[in-house]
Short mmCIF file of C-alpha atoms in Angstrom, two decimals:
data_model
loop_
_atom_site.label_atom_id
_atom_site.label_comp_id
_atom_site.label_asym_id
_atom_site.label_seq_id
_atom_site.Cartn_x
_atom_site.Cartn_y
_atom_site.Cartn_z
CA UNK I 1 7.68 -6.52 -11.59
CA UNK I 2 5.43 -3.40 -10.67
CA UNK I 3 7.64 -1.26 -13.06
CA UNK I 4 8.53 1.06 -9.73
CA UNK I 5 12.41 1.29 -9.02
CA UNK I 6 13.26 1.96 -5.44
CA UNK I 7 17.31 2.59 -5.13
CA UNK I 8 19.17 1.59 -2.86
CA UNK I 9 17.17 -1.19 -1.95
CA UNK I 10 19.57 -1.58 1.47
CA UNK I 11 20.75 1.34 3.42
CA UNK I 12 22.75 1.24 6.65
CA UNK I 13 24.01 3.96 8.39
CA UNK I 14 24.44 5.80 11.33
CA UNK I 15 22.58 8.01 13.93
CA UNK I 16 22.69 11.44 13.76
CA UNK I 17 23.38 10.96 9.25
CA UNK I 18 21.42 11.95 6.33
CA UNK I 19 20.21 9.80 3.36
CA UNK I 20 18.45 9.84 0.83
CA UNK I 21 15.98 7.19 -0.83
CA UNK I 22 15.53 7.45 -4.61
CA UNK I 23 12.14 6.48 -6.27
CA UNK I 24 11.19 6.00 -10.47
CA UNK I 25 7.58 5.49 -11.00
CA UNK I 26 6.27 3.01 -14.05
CA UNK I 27 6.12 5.32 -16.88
CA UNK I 28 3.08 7.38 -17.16
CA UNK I 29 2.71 7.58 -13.17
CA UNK I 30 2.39 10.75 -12.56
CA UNK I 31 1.82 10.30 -8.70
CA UNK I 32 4.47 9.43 -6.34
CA UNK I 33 3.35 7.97 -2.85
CA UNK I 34 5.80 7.46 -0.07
CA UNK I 35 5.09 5.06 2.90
CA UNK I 36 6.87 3.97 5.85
CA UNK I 37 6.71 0.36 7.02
CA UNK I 38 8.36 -0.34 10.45
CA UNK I 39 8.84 -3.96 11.80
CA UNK I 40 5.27 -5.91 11.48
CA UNK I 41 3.62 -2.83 11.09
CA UNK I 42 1.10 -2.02 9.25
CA UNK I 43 2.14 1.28 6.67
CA UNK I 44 2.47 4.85 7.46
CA UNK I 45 1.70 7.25 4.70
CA UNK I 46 4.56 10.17 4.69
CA UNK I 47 3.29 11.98 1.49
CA UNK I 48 1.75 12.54 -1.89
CA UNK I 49 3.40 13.80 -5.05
CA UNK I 50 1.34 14.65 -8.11
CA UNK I 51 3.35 15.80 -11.20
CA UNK I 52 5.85 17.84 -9.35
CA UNK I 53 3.44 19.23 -6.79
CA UNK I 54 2.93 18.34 -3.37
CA UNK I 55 -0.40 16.90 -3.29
CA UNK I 56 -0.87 15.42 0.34
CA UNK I 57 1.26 15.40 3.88
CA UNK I 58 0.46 12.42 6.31
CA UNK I 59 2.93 11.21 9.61
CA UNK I 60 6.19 12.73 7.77
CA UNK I 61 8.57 13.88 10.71
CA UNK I 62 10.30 17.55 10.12
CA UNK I 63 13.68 15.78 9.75
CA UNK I 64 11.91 14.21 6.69
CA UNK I 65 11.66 15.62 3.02
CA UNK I 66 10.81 15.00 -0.43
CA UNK I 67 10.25 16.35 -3.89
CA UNK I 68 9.06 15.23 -7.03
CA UNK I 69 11.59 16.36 -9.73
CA UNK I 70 10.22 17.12 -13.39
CA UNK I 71 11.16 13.89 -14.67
CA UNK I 72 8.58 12.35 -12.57
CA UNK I 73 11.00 10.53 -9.97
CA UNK I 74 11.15 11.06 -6.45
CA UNK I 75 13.46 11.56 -3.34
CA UNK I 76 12.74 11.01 0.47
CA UNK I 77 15.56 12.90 2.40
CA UNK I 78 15.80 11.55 6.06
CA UNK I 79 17.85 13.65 8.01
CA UNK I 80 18.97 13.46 11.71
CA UNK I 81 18.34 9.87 11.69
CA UNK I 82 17.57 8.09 14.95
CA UNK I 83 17.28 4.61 15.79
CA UNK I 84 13.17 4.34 15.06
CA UNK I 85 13.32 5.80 11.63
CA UNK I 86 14.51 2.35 11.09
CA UNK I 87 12.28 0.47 8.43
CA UNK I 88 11.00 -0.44 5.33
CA UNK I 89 10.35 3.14 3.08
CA UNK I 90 7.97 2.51 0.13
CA UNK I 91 7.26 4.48 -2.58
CA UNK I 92 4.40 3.80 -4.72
CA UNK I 93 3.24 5.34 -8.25
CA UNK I 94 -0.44 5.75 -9.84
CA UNK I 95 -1.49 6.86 -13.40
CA UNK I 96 -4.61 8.66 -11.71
CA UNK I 97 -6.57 8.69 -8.58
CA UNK I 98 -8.79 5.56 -9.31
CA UNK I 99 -6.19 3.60 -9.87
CA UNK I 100 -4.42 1.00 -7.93
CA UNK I 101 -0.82 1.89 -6.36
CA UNK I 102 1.97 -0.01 -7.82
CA UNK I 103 4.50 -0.46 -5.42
CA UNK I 104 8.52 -0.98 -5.54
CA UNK I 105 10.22 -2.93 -3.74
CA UNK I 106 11.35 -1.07 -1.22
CA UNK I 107 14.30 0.69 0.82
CA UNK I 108 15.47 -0.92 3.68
CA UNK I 109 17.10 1.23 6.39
CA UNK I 110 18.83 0.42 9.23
CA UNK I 111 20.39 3.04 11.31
CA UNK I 112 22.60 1.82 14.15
CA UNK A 1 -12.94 10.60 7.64
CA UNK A 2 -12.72 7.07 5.98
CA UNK A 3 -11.62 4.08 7.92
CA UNK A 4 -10.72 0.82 7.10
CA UNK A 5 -11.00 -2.14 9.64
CA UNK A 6 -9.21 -5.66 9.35
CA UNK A 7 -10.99 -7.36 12.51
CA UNK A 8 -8.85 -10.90 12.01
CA UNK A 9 -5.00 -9.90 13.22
CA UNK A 10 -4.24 -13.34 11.98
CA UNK A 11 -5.58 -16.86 10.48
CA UNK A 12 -4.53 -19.66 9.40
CA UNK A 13 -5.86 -22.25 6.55
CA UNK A 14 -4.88 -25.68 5.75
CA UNK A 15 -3.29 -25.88 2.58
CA UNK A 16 -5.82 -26.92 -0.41
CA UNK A 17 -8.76 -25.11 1.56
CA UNK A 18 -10.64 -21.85 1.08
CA UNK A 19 -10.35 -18.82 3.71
CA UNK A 20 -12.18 -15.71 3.85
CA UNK A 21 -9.93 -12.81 5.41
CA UNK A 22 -12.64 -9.72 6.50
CA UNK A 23 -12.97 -5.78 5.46
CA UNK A 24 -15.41 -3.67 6.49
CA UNK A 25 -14.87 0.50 5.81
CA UNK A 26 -16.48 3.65 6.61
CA UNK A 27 -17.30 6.19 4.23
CA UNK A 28 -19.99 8.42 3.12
CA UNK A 29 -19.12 8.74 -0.57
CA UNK A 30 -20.77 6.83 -2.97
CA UNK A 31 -17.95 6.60 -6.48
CA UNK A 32 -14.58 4.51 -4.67
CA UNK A 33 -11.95 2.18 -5.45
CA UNK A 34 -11.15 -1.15 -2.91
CA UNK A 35 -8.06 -2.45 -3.25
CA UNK A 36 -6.61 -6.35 -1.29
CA UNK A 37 -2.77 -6.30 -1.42
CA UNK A 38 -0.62 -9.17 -0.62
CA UNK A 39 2.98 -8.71 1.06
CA UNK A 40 4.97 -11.88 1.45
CA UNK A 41 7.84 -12.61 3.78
CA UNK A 42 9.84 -10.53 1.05
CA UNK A 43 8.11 -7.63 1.92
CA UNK A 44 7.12 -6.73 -1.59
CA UNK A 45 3.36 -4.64 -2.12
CA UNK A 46 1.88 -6.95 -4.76
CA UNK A 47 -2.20 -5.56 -5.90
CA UNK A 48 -4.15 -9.38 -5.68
CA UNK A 49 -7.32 -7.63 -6.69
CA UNK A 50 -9.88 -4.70 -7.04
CA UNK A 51 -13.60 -3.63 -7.28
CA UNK A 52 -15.05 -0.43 -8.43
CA UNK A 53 -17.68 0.43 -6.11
CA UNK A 54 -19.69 1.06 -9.03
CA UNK A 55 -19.75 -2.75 -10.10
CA UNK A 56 -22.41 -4.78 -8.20
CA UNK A 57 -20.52 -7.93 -9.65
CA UNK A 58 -17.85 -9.40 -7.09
CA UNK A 59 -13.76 -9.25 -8.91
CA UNK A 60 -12.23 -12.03 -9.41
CA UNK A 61 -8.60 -13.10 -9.95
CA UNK A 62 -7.93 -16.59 -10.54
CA UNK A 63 -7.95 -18.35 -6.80
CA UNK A 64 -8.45 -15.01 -5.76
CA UNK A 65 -12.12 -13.46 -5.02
CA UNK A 66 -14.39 -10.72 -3.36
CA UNK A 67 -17.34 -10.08 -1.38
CA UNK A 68 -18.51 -6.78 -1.96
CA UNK A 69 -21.41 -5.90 -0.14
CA UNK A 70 -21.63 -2.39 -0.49
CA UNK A 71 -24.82 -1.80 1.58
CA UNK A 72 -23.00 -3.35 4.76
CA UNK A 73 -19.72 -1.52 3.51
CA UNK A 74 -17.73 -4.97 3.28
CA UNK A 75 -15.48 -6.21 1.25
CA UNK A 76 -14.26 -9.36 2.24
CA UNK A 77 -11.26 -11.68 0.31
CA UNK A 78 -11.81 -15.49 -0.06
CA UNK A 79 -8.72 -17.32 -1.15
CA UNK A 80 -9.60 -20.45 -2.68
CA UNK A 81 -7.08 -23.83 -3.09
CA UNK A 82 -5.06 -22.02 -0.64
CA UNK A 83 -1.17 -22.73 -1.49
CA UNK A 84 2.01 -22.34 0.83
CA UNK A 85 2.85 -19.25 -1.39
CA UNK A 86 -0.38 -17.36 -0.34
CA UNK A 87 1.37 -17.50 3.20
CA UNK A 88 1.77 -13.30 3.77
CA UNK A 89 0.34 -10.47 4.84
CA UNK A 90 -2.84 -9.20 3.66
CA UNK A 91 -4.18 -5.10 3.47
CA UNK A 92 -7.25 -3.84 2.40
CA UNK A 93 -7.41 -0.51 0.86
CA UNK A 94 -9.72 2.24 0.56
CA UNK A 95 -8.90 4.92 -2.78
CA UNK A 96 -11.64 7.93 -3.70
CA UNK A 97 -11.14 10.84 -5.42
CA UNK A 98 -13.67 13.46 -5.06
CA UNK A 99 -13.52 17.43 -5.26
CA UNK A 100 -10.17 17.42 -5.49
CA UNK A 101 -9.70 15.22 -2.87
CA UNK A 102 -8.17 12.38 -2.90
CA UNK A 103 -8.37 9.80 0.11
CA UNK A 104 -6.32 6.42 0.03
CA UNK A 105 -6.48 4.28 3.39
CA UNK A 106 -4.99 0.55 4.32
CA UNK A 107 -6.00 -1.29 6.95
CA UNK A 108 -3.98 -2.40 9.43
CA UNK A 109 -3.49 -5.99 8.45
CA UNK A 110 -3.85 -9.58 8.61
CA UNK A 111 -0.78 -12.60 8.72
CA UNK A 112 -2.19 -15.55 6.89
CA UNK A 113 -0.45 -18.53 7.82
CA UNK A 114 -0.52 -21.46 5.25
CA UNK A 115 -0.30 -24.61 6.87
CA UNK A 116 0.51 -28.02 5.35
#
């Protein structure tokens, strides 16, 4: 167990919806990393999070937001959804910028 | 900008024998972090290993080792006793933190298939 919480950990819903993926980093973690992991892909970094502030922006879409609330967890809004925002969202925390990422388990999403 | 190459898409190993899966990265900085992360059919990120750039003395983890050659820029995993339950994906990862700047780059991959 990486300590990470990723809720829901399934998510299926329709084009054209909004949703939003919830994210608790091990205690401590004061950076929050989303990623985006389509079928056999390899992962897409969205964005950083570093105690509240946006640190770092990477492939994250427009229809795609987050923020880092002051308890340290984070939320991924996807709105607008289409068919290929279908896929695995990670989130990932880090005590400090040397340190490994500790991943959850993942959201699955599925938008038919 | 750092890159981070997995050359080997995919290999395979008999079970009970050793495999070597290949990184090699680009960078100019001399103070980083290399990460090998495992992600089985479940999907799950799980860390197998790192080495501070700073350490000339290879990690190890159990079954679980590295090549660090930092001269060449590779850093290379070697899986020994291989089991059915090493059977995943495996990414190499670049971390620095410099200035300010932070810089954190996977490879792209490669499928390990276990055979029996």
């Amino acid at each position: 167990d990486s300590g990470v919480t990723q809720t829901p950990k399934h998510l299926i819903t329709a084009t054209g919806q909004r949703v939003t993926l919830r994210c608790s980093p091990r205690s401590g973690d004061l950076s929050v990393y989303w990623y985006q992991q389509s079928l056999d892909q390899g992962l897409q970094f969205l964005i950083h999070y570093y105690n509240g502030e946006e640190r770092a922006k990477g492939n994250i879409l427009e229809r795609f937001s987050a923020q880092q609330f002051p308890d340290l967890h984070s939320e991924l809004n996807l709105s607008s959804l289409e068919l290929g925002d279908s896929a695995l969202y990670f989130c990932a925390s880090s005590v400090g910028p040397n340190s490994p990422l500790h991943f959850g388990n993942g959201t699955r999403l599925t938008v038919t | 900008a750092q890159t981070v190459t997995q050359s080997q898409p995919e290999m395979s190993v008999q079970e009970a024998e050793t495999v070597t899966l290949s990184c090699t990265y680009d960078t100019s900085e001399s103070d980083y972090y290399l990460f090998w992360y495992k992600q089985p059919p479940s999907r799950q990120m799980i860390l197998v290993i790192r080495q501070e750039a700073y350490k000339q003395q290879n990690a190890t983890e159990n079954r679980f080792s590295v090549n660090f050659q930092k001269a060449a820029k590779s850093f290379s995993l070697k899986i020994s006793d291989s089991q059915l339950g090493d059977a995943a994906m495996y990414f190499c990862a670049y971390r620095s933190y410099q200035g300010g700047s932070e810089k954190l780059v996977f490879g792209k991959g490669t499928k390990l298939t276990v055979n029996p």
